[in-house]
mmCIF file of C-alpha atoms in Angstrom:
data_model
loop_
_atom_site.group_PDB
_atom_site.id
_atom_site.type_symbol
_atom_site.label_atom_id
_atom_site.label_comp_id
_atom_site.label_asym_id
_atom_site.label_seq_id
_atom_site.Cartn_x
_atom_site.Cartn_y
_atom_site.Cartn_z
ATOM 1 C CA MET A 1 -2.401 32.074 -14.110
ATOM 2 C CA LYS A 2 -0.700 29.502 -13.085
ATOM 3 C CA GLN A 3 -1.272 27.415 -10.111
ATOM 4 C CA PRO A 4 1.172 26.744 -6.951
ATOM 5 C CA ASP A 5 3.174 23.609 -8.115
ATOM 6 C CA SER A 6 2.075 21.643 -5.040
ATOM 7 C CA ILE A 7 -1.844 22.388 -6.193
ATOM 8 C CA ILE A 8 -1.178 21.152 -9.477
ATOM 9 C CA LYS A 9 0.339 18.192 -8.476
ATOM 10 C CA LEU A 10 -2.153 17.170 -6.101
ATOM 11 C CA ILE A 11 -4.754 17.784 -9.043
ATOM 12 C CA ASN A 12 -3.071 15.639 -10.977
ATOM 13 C CA LYS A 13 -3.101 12.829 -8.441
ATOM 14 C CA PHE A 14 -6.906 13.372 -8.125
ATOM 15 C CA SER A 15 -7.381 13.191 -11.652
ATOM 16 C CA SER A 16 -6.369 9.731 -11.623
ATOM 17 C CA LEU A 17 -9.008 8.452 -9.903
ATOM 18 C CA PRO A 18 -11.702 6.983 -11.800
ATOM 19 C CA GLY A 19 -14.476 9.303 -13.335
ATOM 20 C CA VAL A 20 -12.646 12.509 -11.781
ATOM 21 C CA GLY A 21 -12.052 15.201 -14.527
ATOM 22 C CA LEU A 22 -10.098 18.109 -14.311
ATOM 23 C CA LYS A 23 -12.470 20.346 -12.755
ATOM 24 C CA THR A 24 -13.419 17.638 -10.056
ATOM 25 C CA ALA A 25 -10.192 16.965 -9.251
ATOM 26 C CA GLN A 26 -9.268 20.596 -8.617
ATOM 27 C CA ARG A 27 -12.518 20.924 -6.305
ATOM 28 C CA PHE A 28 -10.968 17.958 -4.492
ATOM 29 C CA ALA A 29 -7.761 19.333 -4.146
ATOM 30 C CA TYR A 30 -8.870 23.135 -2.783
ATOM 31 C CA SER A 31 -11.072 21.017 -0.435
ATOM 32 C CA VAL A 32 -7.479 19.358 0.878
ATOM 33 C CA ILE A 33 -6.352 22.837 1.373
ATOM 34 C CA ASP A 34 -9.384 23.729 3.666
ATOM 35 C CA MET A 35 -8.689 20.468 5.692
ATOM 36 C CA THR A 36 -6.463 20.441 8.739
ATOM 37 C CA GLU A 37 -3.320 19.095 8.890
ATOM 38 C CA ALA A 38 -4.703 16.294 11.175
ATOM 39 C CA GLU A 39 -7.468 15.217 9.070
ATOM 40 C CA VAL A 40 -5.296 15.044 6.001
ATOM 41 C CA ASN A 41 -2.733 12.996 7.641
ATOM 42 C CA ASP A 42 -5.760 10.740 9.085
ATOM 43 C CA PHE A 43 -6.657 10.659 4.893
ATOM 44 C CA CYS A 44 -3.044 9.445 3.979
ATOM 45 C CA GLU A 45 -3.112 6.900 7.292
ATOM 46 C CA ALA A 46 -6.292 5.225 5.471
ATOM 47 C CA MET A 47 -5.066 5.150 2.076
ATOM 48 C CA GLN A 48 -1.915 3.208 3.054
ATOM 49 C CA ALA A 49 -3.769 1.184 5.865
ATOM 50 C CA VAL A 50 -5.798 -0.099 2.742
ATOM 51 C CA LYS A 51 -2.589 -1.041 0.856
ATOM 52 C CA THR A 52 -0.704 -2.440 4.117
ATOM 53 C CA ASN A 53 -3.888 -4.319 5.402
ATOM 54 C CA VAL A 54 -5.935 -5.554 2.210
ATOM 55 C CA HIS A 55 -4.774 -8.401 0.449
ATOM 56 C CA LEU A 56 -6.505 -10.898 -1.799
ATOM 57 C CA CYS A 57 -8.624 -13.984 -0.098
ATOM 58 C CA THR A 58 -6.681 -17.311 -0.594
ATOM 59 C CA GLU A 59 -9.600 -18.679 -1.501
ATOM 60 C CA CYS A 60 -11.936 -16.949 -3.246
ATOM 61 C CA GLY A 61 -9.798 -13.953 -4.120
ATOM 62 C CA ASN A 62 -11.609 -11.037 -2.674
ATOM 63 C CA PHE A 63 -10.404 -7.961 -0.692
ATOM 64 C CA THR A 64 -9.899 -9.204 3.167
ATOM 65 C CA GLU A 65 -7.657 -8.044 5.998
ATOM 66 C CA ARG A 66 -7.223 -11.740 7.023
ATOM 67 C CA ASP A 67 -5.875 -14.874 4.981
ATOM 68 C CA VAL A 68 -9.375 -16.069 4.477
ATOM 69 C CA CYS A 69 -12.548 -13.876 4.236
ATOM 70 C CA ASP A 70 -15.314 -13.888 6.043
ATOM 71 C CA ILE A 71 -17.709 -14.841 3.355
ATOM 72 C CA CYS A 72 -15.746 -18.078 2.742
ATOM 73 C CA LEU A 73 -15.161 -18.711 6.218
ATOM 74 C CA LYS A 74 -18.794 -18.479 7.888
ATOM 75 C CA ARG A 75 -20.952 -19.109 4.116
ATOM 76 C CA ASP A 76 -22.145 -22.252 2.112
ATOM 77 C CA LYS A 77 -18.990 -23.738 0.233
ATOM 78 C CA SER A 78 -21.240 -26.055 -2.030
ATOM 79 C CA VAL A 79 -22.290 -23.227 -4.272
ATOM 80 C CA ILE A 80 -19.522 -20.610 -6.248
ATOM 81 C CA CYS A 81 -20.886 -17.884 -8.034
ATOM 82 C CA VAL A 82 -18.184 -16.625 -9.998
ATOM 83 C CA VAL A 83 -17.423 -12.605 -10.631
ATOM 84 C CA ALA A 84 -15.113 -10.480 -12.677
ATOM 85 C CA TYR A 85 -14.075 -8.079 -9.877
ATOM 86 C CA PRO A 86 -14.391 -7.684 -6.047
ATOM 87 C CA LYS A 87 -16.988 -4.775 -6.689
ATOM 88 C CA ASP A 88 -19.275 -7.522 -8.175
ATOM 89 C CA VAL A 89 -19.338 -9.098 -4.793
ATOM 90 C CA LEU A 90 -20.430 -5.995 -3.078
ATOM 91 C CA ALA A 91 -23.292 -5.747 -5.673
ATOM 92 C CA LEU A 92 -24.374 -9.036 -5.569
ATOM 93 C CA ASP A 93 -24.321 -9.496 -1.686
ATOM 94 C CA LYS A 94 -26.266 -6.577 -1.299
ATOM 95 C CA GLY A 95 -29.580 -8.334 -1.627
ATOM 96 C CA GLY A 96 -28.504 -10.488 1.375
ATOM 97 C CA SER A 97 -30.114 -13.751 -0.300
ATOM 98 C CA TYR A 98 -27.235 -15.306 -1.771
ATOM 99 C CA LYS A 99 -25.707 -17.493 0.936
ATOM 100 C CA GLY A 100 -23.219 -19.343 -1.256
ATOM 101 C CA VAL A 101 -19.504 -17.880 -1.618
ATOM 102 C CA TYR A 102 -17.920 -15.783 -4.128
ATOM 103 C CA HIS A 103 -14.731 -16.350 -6.925
ATOM 104 C CA VAL A 104 -13.110 -13.450 -7.947
ATOM 105 C CA LEU A 105 -11.345 -13.726 -11.429
ATOM 106 C CA HIS A 106 -9.835 -10.275 -11.310
ATOM 107 C CA GLY A 107 -10.798 -9.777 -15.191
ATOM 108 C CA THR A 108 -12.177 -11.299 -18.151
ATOM 109 C CA LEU A 109 -10.920 -12.922 -20.781
ATOM 110 C CA SER A 110 -9.931 -10.878 -23.347
ATOM 111 C CA PRO A 111 -7.757 -11.815 -26.038
ATOM 112 C CA LEU A 112 -7.386 -8.423 -27.706
ATOM 113 C CA ASP A 113 -5.937 -6.882 -24.647
ATOM 114 C CA GLY A 114 -3.730 -9.830 -24.434
ATOM 115 C CA ARG A 115 -5.708 -11.209 -21.379
ATOM 116 C CA GLY A 116 -5.496 -15.101 -21.150
ATOM 117 C CA ALA A 117 -6.845 -17.594 -18.917
ATOM 118 C CA ASP A 118 -3.824 -17.850 -16.859
ATOM 119 C CA ASP A 119 -3.932 -14.207 -16.296
ATOM 120 C CA LEU A 120 -7.250 -14.614 -14.324
ATOM 121 C CA ASN A 121 -7.854 -16.226 -10.941
ATOM 122 C CA ILE A 122 -8.883 -19.564 -12.384
ATOM 123 C CA LYS A 123 -6.657 -22.146 -11.039
ATOM 124 C CA SER A 124 -7.806 -21.630 -7.583
ATOM 125 C CA LEU A 125 -11.224 -21.959 -8.554
ATOM 126 C CA ILE A 126 -10.439 -25.433 -10.344
ATOM 127 C CA LYS A 127 -9.038 -26.432 -6.977
ATOM 128 C CA ARG A 128 -11.904 -25.515 -4.784
ATOM 129 C CA LEU A 129 -14.545 -27.515 -7.017
ATOM 130 C CA GLU A 130 -14.523 -30.625 -4.622
ATOM 131 C CA GLY A 131 -17.578 -31.071 -3.172
ATOM 132 C CA VAL A 132 -19.251 -28.294 -4.823
ATOM 133 C CA LYS A 133 -22.729 -28.542 -6.415
ATOM 134 C CA GLU A 134 -23.245 -25.570 -8.415
ATOM 135 C CA VAL A 135 -21.085 -22.819 -9.855
ATOM 136 C CA ILE A 136 -23.126 -19.317 -10.786
ATOM 137 C CA MET A 137 -21.398 -17.488 -13.671
ATOM 138 C CA ALA A 138 -22.031 -13.887 -12.996
ATOM 139 C CA THR A 139 -19.788 -12.212 -15.032
ATOM 140 C CA ASN A 140 -21.230 -9.222 -17.409
ATOM 141 C CA PRO A 141 -23.243 -9.521 -20.058
ATOM 142 C CA ASP A 142 -20.873 -8.385 -22.511
ATOM 143 C CA VAL A 143 -18.998 -9.944 -24.889
ATOM 144 C CA GLU A 144 -15.932 -10.700 -22.538
ATOM 145 C CA GLY A 145 -17.932 -11.443 -19.766
ATOM 146 C CA GLU A 146 -20.002 -14.211 -21.983
ATOM 147 C CA ALA A 147 -17.114 -15.646 -23.432
ATOM 148 C CA THR A 148 -15.550 -15.998 -19.995
ATOM 149 C CA ALA A 149 -18.443 -17.547 -18.955
ATOM 150 C CA ALA A 150 -18.610 -20.157 -21.458
ATOM 151 C CA TYR A 151 -14.663 -20.859 -21.316
ATOM 152 C CA LEU A 152 -15.274 -21.623 -17.405
ATOM 153 C CA ALA A 153 -18.055 -23.405 -18.181
ATOM 154 C CA ARG A 154 -16.382 -26.157 -20.357
ATOM 155 C CA LEU A 155 -14.057 -26.049 -18.284
ATOM 156 C CA ILE A 156 -16.005 -27.168 -14.624
ATOM 157 C CA LYS A 157 -18.786 -29.090 -16.218
ATOM 158 C CA PRO A 158 -16.805 -32.288 -16.900
ATOM 159 C CA PHE A 159 -16.504 -32.299 -12.945
ATOM 160 C CA GLY A 160 -19.999 -32.753 -12.885
ATOM 161 C CA ILE A 161 -20.889 -29.577 -11.501
ATOM 162 C CA LYS A 162 -24.106 -28.071 -12.757
ATOM 163 C CA VAL A 163 -22.896 -24.370 -14.237
ATOM 164 C CA THR A 164 -25.658 -21.632 -14.233
ATOM 165 C CA ARG A 165 -25.499 -18.223 -15.335
ATOM 166 C CA LEU A 166 -27.340 -15.079 -14.179
ATOM 167 C CA ALA A 167 -30.753 -14.679 -15.650
ATOM 168 C CA GLN A 168 -31.130 -12.071 -18.670
ATOM 169 C CA GLY A 169 -34.079 -9.945 -19.020
ATOM 170 C CA ILE A 170 -35.568 -6.647 -18.575
ATOM 171 C CA SER A 171 -34.534 -4.692 -15.060
ATOM 172 C CA ILE A 172 -37.062 -3.865 -12.425
ATOM 173 C CA GLY A 173 -38.387 -0.513 -12.710
ATOM 174 C CA SER A 174 -37.001 -0.506 -16.232
ATOM 175 C CA ASP A 175 -39.567 0.536 -19.202
ATOM 176 C CA ILE A 176 -40.318 -2.237 -22.017
ATOM 177 C CA GLU A 177 -40.644 0.338 -24.575
ATOM 178 C CA TYR A 178 -37.174 1.726 -24.063
ATOM 179 C CA ALA A 179 -35.524 -1.826 -23.538
ATOM 180 C CA ASP A 180 -33.219 -2.984 -26.570
ATOM 181 C CA GLU A 181 -33.827 -5.623 -28.806
ATOM 182 C CA ILE A 182 -31.304 -8.253 -27.304
ATOM 183 C CA THR A 183 -32.824 -7.370 -23.991
ATOM 184 C CA LEU A 184 -36.262 -8.425 -24.694
ATOM 185 C CA GLU A 185 -35.211 -11.097 -26.929
ATOM 186 C CA ARG A 186 -33.464 -13.018 -23.999
ATOM 187 C CA ALA A 187 -36.359 -11.904 -21.634
ATOM 188 C CA LEU A 188 -38.763 -13.254 -24.221
ATOM 189 C CA ASP A 189 -36.139 -16.810 -24.245
ATOM 190 C CA GLY A 190 -35.900 -17.006 -20.532
ATOM 191 C CA ARG A 191 -39.939 -16.367 -19.792
ATOM 192 C CA THR A 192 -41.235 -18.555 -16.476
ATOM 193 C CA GLU A 193 -44.688 -19.425 -15.898
ATOM 194 C CA ILE A 194 -46.755 -17.644 -13.330
ATOM 195 C CA MET B 1 -21.335 -9.125 3.846
ATOM 196 C CA LYS B 2 -19.429 -6.722 5.944
ATOM 197 C CA GLN B 3 -16.222 -4.991 3.990
ATOM 198 C CA PRO B 4 -12.827 -4.758 5.591
ATOM 199 C CA ASP B 5 -12.106 -2.226 8.113
ATOM 200 C CA SER B 6 -9.784 -0.233 6.268
ATOM 201 C CA ILE B 7 -12.095 -0.210 3.379
ATOM 202 C CA ILE B 8 -14.510 1.120 5.106
ATOM 203 C CA LYS B 9 -12.749 4.033 6.641
ATOM 204 C CA LEU B 10 -11.207 5.310 3.111
ATOM 205 C CA ILE B 11 -14.470 5.026 2.202
ATOM 206 C CA ASN B 12 -15.606 7.386 4.665
ATOM 207 C CA LYS B 13 -12.394 9.503 4.185
ATOM 208 C CA PHE B 14 -13.174 10.029 0.219
ATOM 209 C CA SER B 15 -16.671 10.778 1.366
ATOM 210 C CA SER B 16 -16.101 13.777 2.916
ATOM 211 C CA LEU B 17 -14.726 15.221 -0.528
ATOM 212 C CA PRO B 18 -17.151 17.534 -1.943
ATOM 213 C CA GLY B 19 -19.932 16.003 -4.224
ATOM 214 C CA VAL B 20 -18.690 12.397 -3.634
ATOM 215 C CA GLY B 21 -21.510 9.732 -2.035
ATOM 216 C CA LEU B 22 -20.915 6.305 -1.135
ATOM 217 C CA LYS B 23 -20.799 5.018 -4.655
ATOM 218 C CA THR B 24 -18.116 7.046 -6.111
ATOM 219 C CA ALA B 25 -15.940 6.976 -2.707
ATOM 220 C CA GLN B 26 -16.097 3.136 -2.976
ATOM 221 C CA ARG B 27 -15.116 3.286 -6.544
ATOM 222 C CA PHE B 28 -11.897 5.734 -5.387
ATOM 223 C CA ALA B 29 -10.999 3.151 -2.105
ATOM 224 C CA TYR B 30 -11.240 0.122 -4.740
ATOM 225 C CA SER B 31 -9.196 2.210 -7.080
ATOM 226 C CA VAL B 32 -6.492 2.901 -4.083
ATOM 227 C CA ILE B 33 -6.599 -0.631 -3.714
ATOM 228 C CA ASP B 34 -5.190 -1.766 -7.226
ATOM 229 C CA MET B 35 -2.806 1.266 -7.076
ATOM 230 C CA THR B 36 0.876 0.239 -6.505
ATOM 231 C CA GLU B 37 2.123 1.132 -2.789
ATOM 232 C CA ALA B 38 4.548 3.860 -4.544
ATOM 233 C CA GLU B 39 1.678 5.518 -6.239
ATOM 234 C CA VAL B 40 -0.297 5.558 -3.055
ATOM 235 C CA ASN B 41 2.742 7.176 -1.178
ATOM 236 C CA ASP B 42 2.975 9.662 -3.764
ATOM 237 C CA PHE B 43 -0.853 10.871 -3.669
ATOM 238 C CA CYS B 44 -0.566 11.114 0.143
ATOM 239 C CA GLU B 45 3.023 13.050 0.141
ATOM 240 C CA ALA B 46 1.435 15.289 -2.691
ATOM 241 C CA MET B 47 -1.892 16.075 -0.086
ATOM 242 C CA GLN B 48 0.603 16.897 2.428
ATOM 243 C CA ALA B 49 2.875 18.912 0.553
ATOM 244 C CA VAL B 50 -0.308 21.165 -0.552
ATOM 245 C CA LYS B 51 -1.044 21.284 3.326
ATOM 246 C CA THR B 52 2.670 22.395 4.065
ATOM 247 C CA ASN B 53 3.209 24.708 0.778
ATOM 248 C CA VAL B 54 0.566 26.230 0.452
ATOM 249 C CA HIS B 55 -0.851 29.735 2.608
ATOM 250 C CA LEU B 56 -2.356 32.775 1.494
ATOM 251 C CA CYS B 57 -1.063 35.409 -0.218
ATOM 252 C CA THR B 58 -0.065 37.951 2.259
ATOM 253 C CA GLU B 59 -1.710 40.305 -0.379
ATOM 254 C CA CYS B 60 -4.702 39.152 -1.937
ATOM 255 C CA GLY B 61 -5.146 36.337 0.300
ATOM 256 C CA ASN B 62 -5.177 33.538 -2.690
ATOM 257 C CA PHE B 63 -3.260 30.460 -2.620
ATOM 258 C CA THR B 64 0.416 30.455 -3.076
ATOM 259 C CA GLU B 65 3.647 28.759 -2.117
ATOM 260 C CA ARG B 66 5.442 32.094 -1.438
ATOM 261 C CA ASP B 67 4.618 35.190 0.788
ATOM 262 C CA VAL B 68 3.281 37.254 -2.027
ATOM 263 C CA CYS B 69 1.554 35.082 -4.981
ATOM 264 C CA ASP B 70 2.335 35.683 -8.939
ATOM 265 C CA ILE B 71 -0.951 37.640 -9.753
ATOM 266 C CA CYS B 72 0.160 40.342 -6.933
ATOM 267 C CA LEU B 73 3.750 40.373 -8.028
ATOM 268 C CA LYS B 74 3.175 40.854 -11.769
ATOM 269 C CA ARG B 75 0.146 42.331 -12.786
ATOM 270 C CA ASP B 76 -1.564 45.846 -13.049
ATOM 271 C CA LYS B 77 -2.573 46.935 -9.313
ATOM 272 C CA SER B 78 -4.690 49.964 -9.814
ATOM 273 C CA VAL B 79 -7.978 47.120 -10.743
ATOM 274 C CA ILE B 80 -8.745 45.025 -7.870
ATOM 275 C CA CYS B 81 -11.519 42.403 -8.887
ATOM 276 C CA VAL B 82 -12.859 41.024 -5.151
ATOM 277 C CA VAL B 83 -13.826 37.391 -5.334
ATOM 278 C CA ALA B 84 -15.506 35.215 -2.928
ATOM 279 C CA TYR B 85 -13.438 32.260 -2.915
ATOM 280 C CA PRO B 86 -9.708 30.879 -4.603
ATOM 281 C CA LYS B 87 -11.570 28.955 -6.931
ATOM 282 C CA ASP B 88 -13.624 31.985 -8.383
ATOM 283 C CA VAL B 89 -9.716 33.754 -9.360
ATOM 284 C CA LEU B 90 -9.068 30.704 -11.396
ATOM 285 C CA ALA B 91 -12.338 30.795 -13.205
ATOM 286 C CA LEU B 92 -12.104 34.320 -13.873
ATOM 287 C CA ASP B 93 -8.616 34.498 -14.790
ATOM 288 C CA LYS B 94 -9.160 31.351 -17.246
ATOM 289 C CA GLY B 95 -10.036 33.828 -19.813
ATOM 290 C CA GLY B 96 -7.015 35.585 -19.677
ATOM 291 C CA SER B 97 -8.553 39.426 -20.725
ATOM 292 C CA TYR B 98 -8.279 40.359 -17.117
ATOM 293 C CA LYS B 99 -5.073 42.364 -16.059
ATOM 294 C CA GLY B 100 -5.519 43.561 -12.810
ATOM 295 C CA VAL B 101 -5.165 41.884 -9.490
ATOM 296 C CA TYR B 102 -7.180 39.764 -7.263
ATOM 297 C CA HIS B 103 -8.636 40.132 -3.641
ATOM 298 C CA VAL B 104 -9.876 36.796 -2.166
ATOM 299 C CA LEU B 105 -12.704 37.764 0.881
ATOM 300 C CA HIS B 106 -13.046 33.716 1.994
ATOM 301 C CA GLY B 107 -16.630 33.904 2.167
ATOM 302 C CA THR B 108 -19.557 36.205 2.089
ATOM 303 C CA LEU B 109 -21.333 38.126 4.387
ATOM 304 C CA SER B 110 -23.875 35.949 5.811
ATOM 305 C CA PRO B 111 -25.577 36.921 9.172
ATOM 306 C CA LEU B 112 -27.585 33.619 9.250
ATOM 307 C CA ASP B 113 -24.673 31.576 9.915
ATOM 308 C CA GLY B 114 -22.925 34.177 12.095
ATOM 309 C CA ARG B 115 -20.339 35.201 9.559
ATOM 310 C CA GLY B 116 -19.689 38.951 9.417
ATOM 311 C CA ALA B 117 -17.613 41.406 8.558
ATOM 312 C CA ASP B 118 -14.632 40.552 10.773
ATOM 313 C CA ASP B 119 -14.765 37.122 9.481
ATOM 314 C CA LEU B 120 -13.603 37.906 6.031
ATOM 315 C CA ASN B 121 -10.263 38.990 4.770
ATOM 316 C CA ILE B 122 -11.692 42.483 4.041
ATOM 317 C CA LYS B 123 -9.054 44.999 6.367
ATOM 318 C CA SER B 124 -6.395 43.826 4.117
ATOM 319 C CA LEU B 125 -8.422 44.966 1.013
ATOM 320 C CA ILE B 126 -8.862 48.219 2.897
ATOM 321 C CA LYS B 127 -4.975 48.703 3.270
ATOM 322 C CA ARG B 128 -4.400 48.166 -0.284
ATOM 323 C CA LEU B 129 -6.526 50.669 -1.908
ATOM 324 C CA GLU B 130 -4.211 53.432 -2.107
ATOM 325 C CA GLY B 131 -3.419 53.953 -5.877
ATOM 326 C CA VAL B 132 -6.364 52.145 -6.972
ATOM 327 C CA LYS B 133 -8.293 53.136 -9.637
ATOM 328 C CA GLU B 134 -11.376 50.470 -9.517
ATOM 329 C CA VAL B 135 -12.576 47.926 -7.322
ATOM 330 C CA ILE B 136 -14.598 45.312 -9.363
ATOM 331 C CA MET B 137 -17.250 43.131 -7.500
ATOM 332 C CA ALA B 138 -17.197 39.571 -8.948
ATOM 333 C CA THR B 139 -19.163 37.804 -5.747
ATOM 334 C CA ASN B 140 -21.945 35.402 -6.510
ATOM 335 C CA PRO B 141 -25.426 37.303 -8.008
ATOM 336 C CA ASP B 142 -27.043 35.545 -5.020
ATOM 337 C CA VAL B 143 -28.655 37.529 -1.624
ATOM 338 C CA GLU B 144 -25.232 36.674 0.189
ATOM 339 C CA GLY B 145 -23.063 37.708 -2.682
ATOM 340 C CA GLU B 146 -25.269 41.151 -3.589
ATOM 341 C CA ALA B 147 -25.428 42.328 0.208
ATOM 342 C CA THR B 148 -21.378 41.772 0.360
ATOM 343 C CA ALA B 149 -20.546 43.507 -2.722
ATOM 344 C CA ALA B 150 -23.184 46.511 -1.787
ATOM 345 C CA TYR B 151 -21.520 46.050 1.730
ATOM 346 C CA LEU B 152 -17.902 46.769 0.495
ATOM 347 C CA ALA B 153 -19.067 49.449 -2.208
ATOM 348 C CA ARG B 154 -20.157 51.486 0.535
ATOM 349 C CA LEU B 155 -16.711 50.732 2.523
ATOM 350 C CA ILE B 156 -14.745 51.685 -0.545
ATOM 351 C CA LYS B 157 -16.515 54.763 -2.366
ATOM 352 C CA PRO B 158 -15.544 57.660 0.197
ATOM 353 C CA PHE B 159 -11.862 56.221 -0.803
ATOM 354 C CA GLY B 160 -13.133 58.350 -4.324
ATOM 355 C CA ILE B 161 -12.524 54.837 -5.850
ATOM 356 C CA LYS B 162 -14.877 53.619 -8.747
ATOM 357 C CA VAL B 163 -16.647 50.583 -7.495
ATOM 358 C CA THR B 164 -18.125 48.009 -10.206
ATOM 359 C CA ARG B 165 -20.328 45.083 -10.163
ATOM 360 C CA LEU B 166 -19.740 41.847 -12.962
ATOM 361 C CA ALA B 167 -22.717 42.336 -15.472
ATOM 362 C CA GLN B 168 -25.404 40.527 -15.004
ATOM 363 C CA GLY B 169 -27.506 39.064 -18.273
ATOM 364 C CA ILE B 170 -28.036 35.885 -20.164
ATOM 365 C CA SER B 171 -25.072 33.604 -20.490
ATOM 366 C CA ILE B 172 -23.459 33.011 -23.992
ATOM 367 C CA GLY B 173 -25.292 30.026 -25.591
ATOM 368 C CA SER B 174 -27.938 29.949 -23.063
ATOM 369 C CA ASP B 175 -31.982 30.223 -24.755
ATOM 370 C CA ILE B 176 -34.057 33.394 -23.954
ATOM 371 C CA GLU B 177 -37.072 31.106 -23.746
ATOM 372 C CA TYR B 178 -35.517 29.163 -20.869
ATOM 373 C CA ALA B 179 -34.118 32.075 -18.800
ATOM 374 C CA ASP B 180 -35.430 33.080 -15.314
ATOM 375 C CA GLU B 181 -37.263 36.478 -15.174
ATOM 376 C CA ILE B 182 -34.863 38.015 -13.027
ATOM 377 C CA THR B 183 -32.157 37.330 -14.931
ATOM 378 C CA LEU B 184 -34.342 38.604 -18.565
ATOM 379 C CA GLU B 185 -35.184 42.003 -16.366
ATOM 380 C CA ARG B 186 -31.275 42.484 -15.606
ATOM 381 C CA ALA B 187 -30.171 41.828 -18.939
ATOM 382 C CA LEU B 188 -33.147 44.365 -20.162
ATOM 383 C CA ASP B 189 -32.011 46.807 -17.600
ATOM 384 C CA GLY B 190 -28.150 46.514 -18.547
ATOM 385 C CA ARG B 191 -28.745 46.754 -22.715
ATOM 386 C CA THR B 192 -25.957 48.390 -24.436
ATOM 387 C CA GLU B 193 -25.866 49.724 -27.698
ATOM 388 C CA ILE B 194 -24.842 48.187 -30.636
#
């Protein structure tokens, strides 16, 4: 049995969203049929509004609807936390204890994928280093993230600015029994006095 | 930190899709920002096209872009398989062995939710019973599905038509050890000679 063309087309669209397989896409498409026409139009307007209104903050590269984002406008600019993607800003800022600003690279160095320093939002980071006391590297603790952090550290240290890295160790609520060796080694290396 | 309004609005829209929580909706919204404007417009057109083009088959109530769906047009009308929702047609037809037509009720009887026989697509089922040899009840094996099947069976049997129910028993690939008692009881009751 072949489904109507417009349903198949919508299923394909939903499949392009991250982490959505055929079955889930199908469920989404069928739920769109159950929406009212007004709801569908609202949904579309919301999608298009995001494309029209949201662009990158000219200072940090995070998503904003203005020229400069709220964080860059209001917070302590002497500490910059460097992340790979806008979603990382969300995660780091949820705790609420960090009072500095962010800088979004929009990727990590990855020679294998042909992504070099020029493809990342690095130039604007160098430009805003005046008066900065500390740059925190908050890229993922994987090969690319570590390489990017090391590269930027070499670039920034000559300015006489302290460059730090997020602590690596066991996660809160996790089980030491099941932690991997490298994590445990890092946790031992970075142990603190109590 | 507050996200831009248009992103928050889009996250809310995505959260309204079935099975999508805040975190997933956020991921979807961020992926929309990464799309090109043409891709977003395409996506919206696909959503609106589904609302414009897809309606219910006048015979069986399944989704179609024409007056009568492909299945009703081409297949054996002497056997009707009654299901609760269009997605059930998809699941049942995937195997490809069933050659009859379907009838979609668009719900099940549920007095507690105030859903009675008049709220379901039952009248058109009665209308198409002429020349039908068998009606297969393929509603879910839960309280509402069983009640709906029993109700329809009482309605259809006086026409002298055979009414059957999907077999209930253990699923292929499942473990008898972990099957629940009722399923095992049904499997014993419905045992077949080999």
